[in-house]
Tab-separated table of C-alpha atoms in Angstrom:
chain	number	residue	atom	x	y	z
A	1	MET	CA	-33.691	-9.405	-19.787
A	2	THR	CA	-30.255	-7.881	-19.151
A	3	ALA	CA	-28.612	-8.225	-15.765
A	4	PRO	CA	-28.391	-5.007	-13.762
A	5	CYS	CA	-24.867	-3.663	-13.371
A	6	SER	CA	-25.363	-0.204	-11.916
A	7	ALA	CA	-22.918	1.367	-9.514
A	8	THR	CA	-25.566	0.992	-6.802
A	9	LEU	CA	-25.571	-2.786	-7.161
A	10	TYR	CA	-21.786	-2.888	-7.084
A	11	ARG	CA	-21.839	-0.866	-3.881
A	12	ARG	CA	-24.348	-3.266	-2.348
A	13	ASP	CA	-22.258	-6.291	-3.388
A	14	PHE	CA	-19.131	-4.628	-2.032
A	15	VAL	CA	-20.472	-4.618	1.515
A	16	GLY	CA	-20.885	-8.368	1.608
A	17	ASP	CA	-17.722	-9.276	-0.270
A	18	ALA	CA	-15.994	-10.854	2.727
A	19	PRO	CA	-13.258	-12.578	0.654
A	20	LEU	CA	-11.753	-9.136	0.017
A	21	LEU	CA	-11.098	-9.021	3.746
A	22	LEU	CA	-10.710	-12.633	4.855
A	23	TYR	CA	-8.419	-14.003	2.132
A	24	PRO	CA	-5.887	-11.140	2.308
A	25	LEU	CA	-5.968	-11.307	6.117
A	26	ALA	CA	-5.222	-15.031	6.032
A	27	GLY	CA	-2.487	-14.431	3.461
A	28	VAL	CA	-0.800	-11.759	5.573
A	29	VAL	CA	-0.912	-13.845	8.761
A	30	ILE	CA	0.458	-16.916	6.987
A	31	GLY	CA	3.107	-14.841	5.230
A	32	LEU	CA	4.330	-13.234	8.453
A	33	VAL	CA	4.328	-16.566	10.312
A	34	LEU	CA	6.321	-18.296	7.555
A	35	THR	CA	8.703	-15.350	7.342
A	36	ARG	CA	9.364	-15.578	11.073
A	37	ILE	CA	9.610	-19.383	11.274
A	38	PHE	CA	11.928	-19.814	8.294
A	39	GLY	CA	13.851	-16.577	8.759
A	40	LEU	CA	12.966	-15.358	5.276
A	41	ASP	CA	13.833	-11.769	6.174
A	42	THR	CA	17.396	-12.752	7.015
A	43	LEU	CA	17.748	-15.223	4.138
A	44	TRP	CA	16.709	-12.622	1.558
A	45	ALA	CA	18.813	-9.856	3.074
A	46	ASP	CA	21.778	-12.241	3.287
A	47	ALA	CA	21.401	-13.083	-0.401
A	48	LEU	CA	21.258	-9.443	-1.475
A	49	TYR	CA	24.153	-8.471	0.786
A	50	TYR	CA	26.292	-11.329	-0.579
A	51	LEU	CA	25.467	-10.546	-4.212
A	52	GLU	CA	26.447	-6.908	-3.629
A	53	GLY	CA	29.883	-7.931	-2.378
A	54	ASP	CA	29.204	-8.000	1.378
A	55	HIS	CA	28.267	-4.330	1.456
A	56	TRP	CA	25.249	-2.355	0.282
A	57	ALA	CA	26.645	-1.416	-3.100
A	58	TRP	CA	23.276	-0.070	-4.244
A	59	ARG	CA	22.746	2.134	-1.182
A	60	ASN	CA	23.996	5.324	-2.852
A	61	ALA	CA	23.816	4.239	-6.507
A	62	TRP	CA	22.107	6.695	-8.855
A	63	LEU	CA	19.519	4.164	-10.055
A	64	THR	CA	18.288	3.200	-6.606
A	65	SER	CA	19.090	6.253	-4.481
A	66	GLN	CA	18.210	9.004	-6.946
A	67	LEU	CA	15.958	7.705	-9.726
A	68	LEU	CA	13.838	5.129	-7.916
A	69	HIS	CA	13.959	6.571	-4.404
A	70	LYS	CA	14.276	10.350	-4.565
A	71	TYR	CA	12.507	10.881	-7.895
A	72	GLY	CA	10.101	8.085	-7.033
A	73	GLN	CA	9.025	10.050	-3.965
A	74	GLN	CA	8.572	13.155	-6.083
A	75	PHE	CA	6.482	11.165	-8.566
A	76	SER	CA	4.245	9.922	-5.737
A	77	ILE	CA	3.789	13.457	-4.456
A	78	ALA	CA	2.996	14.692	-7.971
A	79	TRP	CA	0.255	12.163	-8.679
A	80	GLY	CA	-1.126	12.672	-5.167
A	81	VAL	CA	-1.460	16.411	-5.752
A	82	GLY	CA	-2.980	15.702	-9.153
A	83	LEU	CA	-5.529	13.360	-7.587
A	84	LEU	CA	-6.525	15.956	-5.010
A	85	ALA	CA	-6.847	18.629	-7.704
A	86	PHE	CA	-8.987	16.376	-9.909
A	87	THR	CA	-11.203	15.446	-6.957
A	88	ALA	CA	-11.699	19.098	-6.056
A	89	GLY	CA	-12.504	19.905	-9.695
A	90	CYS	CA	-15.259	17.286	-9.744
A	91	PHE	CA	-17.251	19.334	-7.252
A	92	PHE	CA	-17.497	22.162	-9.776
A	93	THR	CA	-18.573	20.050	-12.766
A	94	ALA	CA	-21.967	18.379	-13.018
A	95	ARG	CA	-20.648	15.833	-15.529
A	96	THR	CA	-18.390	14.241	-12.896
A	97	ARG	CA	-20.929	14.349	-10.089
A	98	HIS	CA	-21.148	10.536	-10.015
A	99	LEU	CA	-17.414	10.297	-9.229
A	100	ARG	CA	-17.358	12.571	-6.216
A	101	ARG	CA	-17.997	10.082	-3.433
A	102	GLY	CA	-15.644	7.535	-4.916
A	103	LEU	CA	-12.861	10.055	-5.404
A	104	VAL	CA	-13.222	11.373	-1.861
A	105	CYS	CA	-12.918	7.798	-0.612
A	106	LEU	CA	-9.901	7.275	-2.870
A	107	CYS	CA	-8.129	10.354	-1.514
A	108	THR	CA	-9.008	9.365	2.042
A	109	ALA	CA	-7.763	5.800	1.580
A	110	VAL	CA	-4.446	6.866	0.061
A	111	THR	CA	-3.850	9.544	2.689
A	112	ALA	CA	-4.850	7.333	5.624
A	113	SER	CA	-2.673	4.458	4.383
A	114	LEU	CA	0.421	6.617	4.054
A	115	LEU	CA	-0.256	8.328	7.389
A	116	LEU	CA	-0.610	5.002	9.183
A	117	VAL	CA	2.631	3.693	7.675
A	118	SER	CA	4.391	6.933	8.588
A	119	LEU	CA	3.192	6.719	12.193
A	120	GLY	CA	4.430	3.134	12.397
A	121	LYS	CA	7.846	4.188	11.106
A	122	HIS	CA	8.155	6.745	13.907
A	123	TRP	CA	6.720	4.621	16.722
A	124	LEU	CA	8.210	1.166	16.053
A	125	ALA	CA	11.935	0.830	16.703
A	126	LEU	CA	12.676	-2.146	14.457
A	127	PRO	CA	15.988	-1.950	12.577
A	128	CYS	CA	16.820	-1.620	8.914
A	129	PRO	CA	19.262	-4.243	7.592
A	130	TRP	CA	22.015	-1.628	7.341
A	131	ASP	CA	21.671	-0.972	11.102
A	132	LEU	CA	22.721	-4.502	12.068
A	133	GLN	CA	26.300	-5.748	12.536
A	134	ARG	CA	25.427	-8.674	10.288
A	135	TYR	CA	25.197	-6.183	7.420
A	136	GLY	CA	27.909	-3.731	8.359
A	137	GLY	CA	25.973	-1.746	10.972
A	138	ASP	CA	26.495	-1.138	14.677
A	139	LEU	CA	23.609	-2.988	16.321
A	140	THR	CA	23.565	-6.578	17.518
A	141	GLY	CA	20.380	-8.599	17.473
A	142	SER	CA	18.061	-9.404	14.599
A	143	ALA	CA	15.395	-7.994	12.320
A	144	TYR	CA	12.851	-8.505	15.111
A	145	THR	CA	14.768	-6.830	17.959
A	146	LEU	CA	13.423	-3.497	19.189
A	147	TYR	CA	15.903	-0.641	19.618
A	148	PRO	CA	13.970	2.213	21.300
A	149	GLY	CA	15.756	5.510	20.911
A	150	GLU	CA	18.338	4.033	18.539
A	151	VAL	CA	16.471	3.449	15.274
A	152	SER	CA	13.326	4.780	13.599
A	153	GLY	CA	11.944	5.072	10.117
A	154	CYS	CA	12.565	1.425	9.213
A	155	PHE	CA	9.267	-0.367	9.820
A	156	PRO	CA	6.941	-0.548	7.937
A	157	ALA	CA	8.291	0.226	4.458
A	158	GLY	CA	7.360	3.816	3.664
A	159	HIS	CA	8.678	4.070	0.111
A	160	ALA	CA	6.973	0.846	-0.958
A	161	ALA	CA	3.745	2.163	0.581
A	162	GLY	CA	3.882	4.955	-2.004
A	163	GLY	CA	3.143	2.241	-4.553
A	164	TYR	CA	1.034	-0.139	-2.503
A	165	CYS	CA	-1.409	2.612	-1.505
A	166	LEU	CA	-2.561	2.462	-5.137
A	167	VAL	CA	-4.563	-0.665	-4.266
A	168	ALA	CA	-7.178	1.956	-3.412
A	169	LEU	CA	-7.715	2.314	-7.173
A	170	TYR	CA	-9.092	-1.241	-7.242
A	171	PHE	CA	-11.621	-0.453	-4.524
A	172	PHE	CA	-12.501	2.780	-6.297
A	173	ALA	CA	-13.201	0.826	-9.496
A	174	ARG	CA	-15.439	-1.621	-7.633
A	175	TYR	CA	-17.257	1.158	-5.823
A	176	GLN	CA	-17.956	2.983	-9.076
A	177	GLY	CA	-19.079	-0.214	-10.782
A	178	LEU	CA	-16.367	-0.067	-13.450
A	179	ARG	CA	-15.786	-3.071	-15.666
A	180	ARG	CA	-12.827	-5.357	-14.945
A	181	PRO	CA	-11.792	-3.642	-11.693
A	182	GLY	CA	-8.906	-6.083	-11.346
A	183	LEU	CA	-7.026	-4.141	-13.998
A	184	TRP	CA	-6.839	-1.235	-11.557
A	185	LEU	CA	-4.563	-3.334	-9.343
A	186	TRP	CA	-1.735	-3.161	-11.873
A	187	PRO	CA	-0.285	0.195	-10.740
A	188	ALA	CA	0.100	-1.088	-7.172
A	189	ALA	CA	1.303	-4.492	-8.388
A	190	ILE	CA	4.096	-2.867	-10.401
A	191	ILE	CA	5.113	0.253	-8.495
A	192	GLY	CA	4.907	-1.258	-5.000
A	193	PRO	CA	7.323	-4.162	-5.609
A	194	VAL	CA	9.684	-1.954	-7.631
A	195	TYR	CA	9.874	0.575	-4.804
A	196	GLY	CA	10.164	-2.233	-2.260
A	197	LEU	CA	12.997	-4.025	-4.058
A	198	THR	CA	14.774	-0.700	-4.497
A	199	GLN	CA	14.931	-0.206	-0.749
A	200	GLN	CA	15.829	-3.826	-0.078
A	201	LEU	CA	18.785	-3.515	-2.445
A	202	ARG	CA	19.876	-0.429	-0.519
A	203	GLY	CA	19.646	-2.288	2.807
A	204	ALA	CA	16.790	-0.108	4.027
A	205	HIS	CA	14.082	-2.750	4.556
A	206	PHE	CA	13.412	-6.418	5.172
A	207	LEU	CA	10.774	-8.399	3.270
A	208	SER	CA	8.307	-8.321	6.165
A	209	HIS	CA	8.413	-4.513	6.173
A	210	ASP	CA	6.931	-4.504	2.673
A	211	LEU	CA	4.376	-7.170	3.505
A	212	VAL	CA	3.088	-5.135	6.447
A	213	SER	CA	2.927	-1.960	4.340
A	214	LEU	CA	0.935	-3.761	1.655
A	215	ALA	CA	-1.426	-5.168	4.274
A	216	LEU	CA	-2.019	-1.776	5.876
A	217	CYS	CA	-2.756	-0.172	2.508
A	218	TRP	CA	-5.153	-2.971	1.543
A	219	PHE	CA	-7.127	-3.082	4.791
A	220	VAL	CA	-7.374	0.691	5.129
A	221	SER	CA	-8.732	0.938	1.580
A	222	TYR	CA	-11.138	-1.917	2.170
A	223	ALA	CA	-12.455	-0.355	5.392
A	224	ILE	CA	-13.008	3.094	3.885
A	225	PHE	CA	-14.766	1.892	0.738
A	226	ALA	CA	-16.776	-0.766	2.586
A	227	LEU	CA	-18.039	1.893	5.011
A	228	ALA	CA	-18.930	4.201	2.127
A	229	ALA	CA	-20.692	1.357	0.331
A	230	TYR	CA	-22.637	0.428	3.448
A	231	ARG	CA	-23.802	4.015	3.957
A	232	GLN	CA	-24.753	4.339	0.298
A	233	SER	CA	-26.676	1.065	0.412
A	234	ALA	CA	-28.508	2.196	3.555
A	235	ARG	CA	-29.446	5.515	1.928
A	236	ASN	CA	-30.724	3.680	-1.142
A	237	ALA	CA	-32.830	1.371	1.046
A	238	VAL	CA	-34.374	4.320	2.880
A	239	SER	CA	-35.067	6.065	-0.416
A	240	VAL	CA	-36.858	3.000	-1.812
A	241	THR	CA	-38.894	2.609	1.404
A	242	LEU	CA	-40.033	6.240	1.281
A	243	GLN	CA	-41.145	5.836	-2.323
């Protein structure tokens, strides 16, 4: 007798997969605590600043400023538009009917993640490294000092979120019952750190900014797909009861 592996069973398993929530949550809390206690934000920024000759040599360099930042943003916009177009197209094709719910959740997770990061960037007045006197800026204080009305757009890391929001692909793969869903983490695992390091080299973000962006993208995706899985499981249970 072969073991069932339908998308319905994956959705049911998804609801009770607490490690997808608890382990990342513990990792984020521990990471932020260690970063604060040992000053890892400052240590890493100090190292980059020193290696660049005590100024942000990569701030306006073509590789970081143009290719990986400007064109990277355009790439993120392009695949986002493509995803929306593909999702819309699935509603007009019977062959892709089984993907509709998952794709809607995917679009929602990506959009909500980026929106939440963007709101944080506008509401939280934490500085970028290049804002601080320690790194050639004008502000005294530290990475954890609030500067209302003086800085914005630094925390969390918005550009890195353009890569980290792709963790939603992993949850999409689980929701659809695809084989080896872990492989769908690779886009986020590659693009997110590349975008993050790009901005760190430019003096635009501290390490903790990226960690928070990754956490927001992960938990938003988890919440959206877990809710969808719960609703799907409940509908399936009602359907079986009626039969």
